[in-house]
mmCIF file of C-alpha atoms in Angstrom:
data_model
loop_
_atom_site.group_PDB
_atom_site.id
_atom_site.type_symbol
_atom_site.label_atom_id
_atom_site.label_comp_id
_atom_site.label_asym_id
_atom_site.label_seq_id
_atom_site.Cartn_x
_atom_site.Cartn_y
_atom_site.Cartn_z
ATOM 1 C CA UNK A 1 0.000 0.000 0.000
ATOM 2 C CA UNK A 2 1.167 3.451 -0.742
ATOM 3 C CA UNK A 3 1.331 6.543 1.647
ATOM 4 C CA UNK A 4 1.920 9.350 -0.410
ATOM 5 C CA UNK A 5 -1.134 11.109 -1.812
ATOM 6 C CA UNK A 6 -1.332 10.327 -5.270
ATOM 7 C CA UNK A 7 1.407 7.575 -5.535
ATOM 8 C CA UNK A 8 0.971 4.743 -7.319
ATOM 9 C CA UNK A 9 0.731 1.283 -5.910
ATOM 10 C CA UNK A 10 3.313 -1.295 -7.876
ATOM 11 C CA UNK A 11 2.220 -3.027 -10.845
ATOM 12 C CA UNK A 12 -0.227 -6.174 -10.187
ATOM 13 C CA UNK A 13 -0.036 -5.549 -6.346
ATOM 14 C CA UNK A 14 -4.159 -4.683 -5.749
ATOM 15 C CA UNK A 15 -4.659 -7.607 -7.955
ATOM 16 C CA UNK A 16 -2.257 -10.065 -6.030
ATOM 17 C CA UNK A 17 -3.948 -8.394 -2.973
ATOM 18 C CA UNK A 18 -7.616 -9.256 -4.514
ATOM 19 C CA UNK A 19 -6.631 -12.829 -5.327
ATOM 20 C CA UNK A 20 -5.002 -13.500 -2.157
ATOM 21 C CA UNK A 21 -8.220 -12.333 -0.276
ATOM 22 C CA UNK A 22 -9.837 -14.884 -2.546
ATOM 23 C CA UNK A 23 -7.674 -18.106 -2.415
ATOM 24 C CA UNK A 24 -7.670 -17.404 1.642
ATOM 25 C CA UNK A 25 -11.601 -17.932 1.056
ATOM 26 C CA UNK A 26 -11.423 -21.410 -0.025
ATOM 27 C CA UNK A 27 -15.052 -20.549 -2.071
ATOM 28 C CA UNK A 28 -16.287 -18.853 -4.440
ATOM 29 C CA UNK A 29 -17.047 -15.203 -2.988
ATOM 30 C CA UNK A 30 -19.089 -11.993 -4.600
ATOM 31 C CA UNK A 31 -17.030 -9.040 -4.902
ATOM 32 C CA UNK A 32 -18.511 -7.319 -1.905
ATOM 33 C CA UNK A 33 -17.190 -10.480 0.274
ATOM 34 C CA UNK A 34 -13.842 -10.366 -1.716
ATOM 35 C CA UNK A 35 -13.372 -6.831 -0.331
ATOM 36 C CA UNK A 36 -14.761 -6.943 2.818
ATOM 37 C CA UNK A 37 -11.680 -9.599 3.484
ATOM 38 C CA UNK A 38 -8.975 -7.330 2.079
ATOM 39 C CA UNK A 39 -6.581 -5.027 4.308
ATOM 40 C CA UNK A 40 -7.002 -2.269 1.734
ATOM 41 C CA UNK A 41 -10.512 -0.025 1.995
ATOM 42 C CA UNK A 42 -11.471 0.055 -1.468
ATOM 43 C CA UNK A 43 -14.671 0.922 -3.307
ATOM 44 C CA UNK A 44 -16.759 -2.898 -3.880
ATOM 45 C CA UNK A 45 -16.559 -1.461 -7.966
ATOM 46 C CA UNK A 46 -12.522 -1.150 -7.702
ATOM 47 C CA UNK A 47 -12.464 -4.710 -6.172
ATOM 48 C CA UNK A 48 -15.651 -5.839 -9.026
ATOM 49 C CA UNK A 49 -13.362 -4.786 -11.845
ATOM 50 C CA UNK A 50 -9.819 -6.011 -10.662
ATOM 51 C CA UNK A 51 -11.862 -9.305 -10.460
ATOM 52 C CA UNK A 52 -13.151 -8.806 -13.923
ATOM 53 C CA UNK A 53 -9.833 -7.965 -15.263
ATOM 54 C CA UNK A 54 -8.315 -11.363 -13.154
ATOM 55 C CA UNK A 55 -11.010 -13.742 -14.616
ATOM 56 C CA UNK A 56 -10.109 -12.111 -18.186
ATOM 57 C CA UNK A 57 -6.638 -13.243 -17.757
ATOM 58 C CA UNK A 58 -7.617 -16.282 -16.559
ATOM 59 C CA UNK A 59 -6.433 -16.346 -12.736
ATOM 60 C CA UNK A 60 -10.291 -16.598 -11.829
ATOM 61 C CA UNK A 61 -13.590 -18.708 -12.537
ATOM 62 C CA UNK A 62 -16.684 -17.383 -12.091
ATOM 63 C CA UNK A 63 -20.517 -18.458 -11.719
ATOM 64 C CA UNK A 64 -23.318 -16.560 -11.399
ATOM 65 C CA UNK A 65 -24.800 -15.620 -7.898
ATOM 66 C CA UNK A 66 -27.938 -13.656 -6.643
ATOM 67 C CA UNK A 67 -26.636 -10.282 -7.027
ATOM 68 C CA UNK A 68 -23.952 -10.869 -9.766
ATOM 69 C CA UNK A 69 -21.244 -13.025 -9.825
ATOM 70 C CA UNK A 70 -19.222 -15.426 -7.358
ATOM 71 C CA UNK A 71 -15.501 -15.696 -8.229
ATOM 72 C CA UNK A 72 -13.263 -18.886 -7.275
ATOM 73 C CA UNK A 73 -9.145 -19.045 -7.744
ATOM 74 C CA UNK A 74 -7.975 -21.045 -10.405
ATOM 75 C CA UNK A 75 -4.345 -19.748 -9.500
ATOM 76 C CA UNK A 76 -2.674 -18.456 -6.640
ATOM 77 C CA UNK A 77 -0.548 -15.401 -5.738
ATOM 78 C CA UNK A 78 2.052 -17.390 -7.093
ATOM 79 C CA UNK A 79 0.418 -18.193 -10.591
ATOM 80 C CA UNK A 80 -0.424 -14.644 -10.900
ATOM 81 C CA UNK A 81 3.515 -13.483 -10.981
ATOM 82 C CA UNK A 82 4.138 -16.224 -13.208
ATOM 83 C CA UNK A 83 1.624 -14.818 -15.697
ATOM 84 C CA UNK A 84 2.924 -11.132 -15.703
ATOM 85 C CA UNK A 85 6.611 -12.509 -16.034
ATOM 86 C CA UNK A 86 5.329 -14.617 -19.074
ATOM 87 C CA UNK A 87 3.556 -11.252 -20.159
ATOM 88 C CA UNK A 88 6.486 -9.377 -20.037
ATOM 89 C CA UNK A 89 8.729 -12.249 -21.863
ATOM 90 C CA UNK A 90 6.587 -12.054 -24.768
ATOM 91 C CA UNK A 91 6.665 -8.665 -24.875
ATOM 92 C CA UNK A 92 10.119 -8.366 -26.641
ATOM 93 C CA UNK A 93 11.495 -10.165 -29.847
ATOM 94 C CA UNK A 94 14.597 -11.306 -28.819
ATOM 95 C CA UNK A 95 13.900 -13.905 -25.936
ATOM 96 C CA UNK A 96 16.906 -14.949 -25.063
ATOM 97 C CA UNK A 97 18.350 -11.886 -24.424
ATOM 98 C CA UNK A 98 15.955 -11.225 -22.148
ATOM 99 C CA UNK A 99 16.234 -14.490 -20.370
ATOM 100 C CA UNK A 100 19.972 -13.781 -20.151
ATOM 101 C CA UNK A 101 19.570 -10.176 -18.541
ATOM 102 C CA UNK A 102 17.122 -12.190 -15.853
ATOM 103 C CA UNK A 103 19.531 -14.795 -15.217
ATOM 104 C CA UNK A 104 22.277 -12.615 -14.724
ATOM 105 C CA UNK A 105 19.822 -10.209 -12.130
ATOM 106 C CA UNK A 106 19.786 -13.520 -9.792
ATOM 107 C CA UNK A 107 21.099 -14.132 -6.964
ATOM 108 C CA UNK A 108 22.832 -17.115 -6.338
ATOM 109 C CA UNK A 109 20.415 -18.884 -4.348
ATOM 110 C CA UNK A 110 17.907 -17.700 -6.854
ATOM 111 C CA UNK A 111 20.266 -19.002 -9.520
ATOM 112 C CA UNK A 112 20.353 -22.485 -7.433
ATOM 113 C CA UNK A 113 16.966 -22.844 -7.116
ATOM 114 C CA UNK A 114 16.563 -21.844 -10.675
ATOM 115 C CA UNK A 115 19.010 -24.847 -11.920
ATOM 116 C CA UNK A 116 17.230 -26.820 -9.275
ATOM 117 C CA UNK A 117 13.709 -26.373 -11.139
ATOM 118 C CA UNK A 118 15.467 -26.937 -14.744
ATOM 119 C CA UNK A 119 16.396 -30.202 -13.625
ATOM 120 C CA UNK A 120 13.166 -31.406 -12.341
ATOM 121 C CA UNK A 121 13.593 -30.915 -8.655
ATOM 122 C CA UNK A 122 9.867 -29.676 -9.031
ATOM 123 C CA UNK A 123 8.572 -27.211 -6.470
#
Protein backbone atom coordinates (compact mmCIF):
# COMPACT_ATOMS: atom_id res chain seq x y z
CA UNK A 1 0.00 0.00 0.00
CA UNK A 2 1.17 3.45 -0.74
CA UNK A 3 1.33 6.54 1.65
CA UNK A 4 1.92 9.35 -0.41
CA UNK A 5 -1.13 11.11 -1.81
CA UNK A 6 -1.33 10.33 -5.27
CA UNK A 7 1.41 7.57 -5.54
CA UNK A 8 0.97 4.74 -7.32
CA UNK A 9 0.73 1.28 -5.91
CA UNK A 10 3.31 -1.29 -7.88
CA UNK A 11 2.22 -3.03 -10.85
CA UNK A 12 -0.23 -6.17 -10.19
CA UNK A 13 -0.04 -5.55 -6.35
CA UNK A 14 -4.16 -4.68 -5.75
CA UNK A 15 -4.66 -7.61 -7.95
CA UNK A 16 -2.26 -10.06 -6.03
CA UNK A 17 -3.95 -8.39 -2.97
CA UNK A 18 -7.62 -9.26 -4.51
CA UNK A 19 -6.63 -12.83 -5.33
CA UNK A 20 -5.00 -13.50 -2.16
CA UNK A 21 -8.22 -12.33 -0.28
CA UNK A 22 -9.84 -14.88 -2.55
CA UNK A 23 -7.67 -18.11 -2.41
CA UNK A 24 -7.67 -17.40 1.64
CA UNK A 25 -11.60 -17.93 1.06
CA UNK A 26 -11.42 -21.41 -0.03
CA UNK A 27 -15.05 -20.55 -2.07
CA UNK A 28 -16.29 -18.85 -4.44
CA UNK A 29 -17.05 -15.20 -2.99
CA UNK A 30 -19.09 -11.99 -4.60
CA UNK A 31 -17.03 -9.04 -4.90
CA UNK A 32 -18.51 -7.32 -1.91
CA UNK A 33 -17.19 -10.48 0.27
CA UNK A 34 -13.84 -10.37 -1.72
CA UNK A 35 -13.37 -6.83 -0.33
CA UNK A 36 -14.76 -6.94 2.82
CA UNK A 37 -11.68 -9.60 3.48
CA UNK A 38 -8.98 -7.33 2.08
CA UNK A 39 -6.58 -5.03 4.31
CA UNK A 40 -7.00 -2.27 1.73
CA UNK A 41 -10.51 -0.02 1.99
CA UNK A 42 -11.47 0.05 -1.47
CA UNK A 43 -14.67 0.92 -3.31
CA UNK A 44 -16.76 -2.90 -3.88
CA UNK A 45 -16.56 -1.46 -7.97
CA UNK A 46 -12.52 -1.15 -7.70
CA UNK A 47 -12.46 -4.71 -6.17
CA UNK A 48 -15.65 -5.84 -9.03
CA UNK A 49 -13.36 -4.79 -11.85
CA UNK A 50 -9.82 -6.01 -10.66
CA UNK A 51 -11.86 -9.30 -10.46
CA UNK A 52 -13.15 -8.81 -13.92
CA UNK A 53 -9.83 -7.96 -15.26
CA UNK A 54 -8.32 -11.36 -13.15
CA UNK A 55 -11.01 -13.74 -14.62
CA UNK A 56 -10.11 -12.11 -18.19
CA UNK A 57 -6.64 -13.24 -17.76
CA UNK A 58 -7.62 -16.28 -16.56
CA UNK A 59 -6.43 -16.35 -12.74
CA UNK A 60 -10.29 -16.60 -11.83
CA UNK A 61 -13.59 -18.71 -12.54
CA UNK A 62 -16.68 -17.38 -12.09
CA UNK A 63 -20.52 -18.46 -11.72
CA UNK A 64 -23.32 -16.56 -11.40
CA UNK A 65 -24.80 -15.62 -7.90
CA UNK A 66 -27.94 -13.66 -6.64
CA UNK A 67 -26.64 -10.28 -7.03
CA UNK A 68 -23.95 -10.87 -9.77
CA UNK A 69 -21.24 -13.03 -9.82
CA UNK A 70 -19.22 -15.43 -7.36
CA UNK A 71 -15.50 -15.70 -8.23
CA UNK A 72 -13.26 -18.89 -7.28
CA UNK A 73 -9.15 -19.04 -7.74
CA UNK A 74 -7.98 -21.04 -10.40
CA UNK A 75 -4.34 -19.75 -9.50
CA UNK A 76 -2.67 -18.46 -6.64
CA UNK A 77 -0.55 -15.40 -5.74
CA UNK A 78 2.05 -17.39 -7.09
CA UNK A 79 0.42 -18.19 -10.59
CA UNK A 80 -0.42 -14.64 -10.90
CA UNK A 81 3.51 -13.48 -10.98
CA UNK A 82 4.14 -16.22 -13.21
CA UNK A 83 1.62 -14.82 -15.70
CA UNK A 84 2.92 -11.13 -15.70
CA UNK A 85 6.61 -12.51 -16.03
CA UNK A 86 5.33 -14.62 -19.07
CA UNK A 87 3.56 -11.25 -20.16
CA UNK A 88 6.49 -9.38 -20.04
CA UNK A 89 8.73 -12.25 -21.86
CA UNK A 90 6.59 -12.05 -24.77
CA UNK A 91 6.66 -8.67 -24.88
CA UNK A 92 10.12 -8.37 -26.64
CA UNK A 93 11.50 -10.16 -29.85
CA UNK A 94 14.60 -11.31 -28.82
CA UNK A 95 13.90 -13.91 -25.94
CA UNK A 96 16.91 -14.95 -25.06
CA UNK A 97 18.35 -11.89 -24.42
CA UNK A 98 15.95 -11.23 -22.15
CA UNK A 99 16.23 -14.49 -20.37
CA UNK A 100 19.97 -13.78 -20.15
CA UNK A 101 19.57 -10.18 -18.54
CA UNK A 102 17.12 -12.19 -15.85
CA UNK A 103 19.53 -14.80 -15.22
CA UNK A 104 22.28 -12.61 -14.72
CA UNK A 105 19.82 -10.21 -12.13
CA UNK A 106 19.79 -13.52 -9.79
CA UNK A 107 21.10 -14.13 -6.96
CA UNK A 108 22.83 -17.12 -6.34
CA UNK A 109 20.42 -18.88 -4.35
CA UNK A 110 17.91 -17.70 -6.85
CA UNK A 111 20.27 -19.00 -9.52
CA UNK A 112 20.35 -22.48 -7.43
CA UNK A 113 16.97 -22.84 -7.12
CA UNK A 114 16.56 -21.84 -10.67
CA UNK A 115 19.01 -24.85 -11.92
CA UNK A 116 17.23 -26.82 -9.28
CA UNK A 117 13.71 -26.37 -11.14
CA UNK A 118 15.47 -26.94 -14.74
CA UNK A 119 16.40 -30.20 -13.62
CA UNK A 120 13.17 -31.41 -12.34
CA UNK A 121 13.59 -30.92 -8.65
CA UNK A 122 9.87 -29.68 -9.03
CA UNK A 123 8.57 -27.21 -6.47
Amino acid sequence: MTDAVGERRPAGELEASVLAALCAAGQPRSAADVRAAMPQELARTTVATLLARLYEKGVVGRSPGRRGFLYFALADAQGLTAQRMHRELDQDDDRSAVLARFVQGLSAADEAELKRLLAGGGH
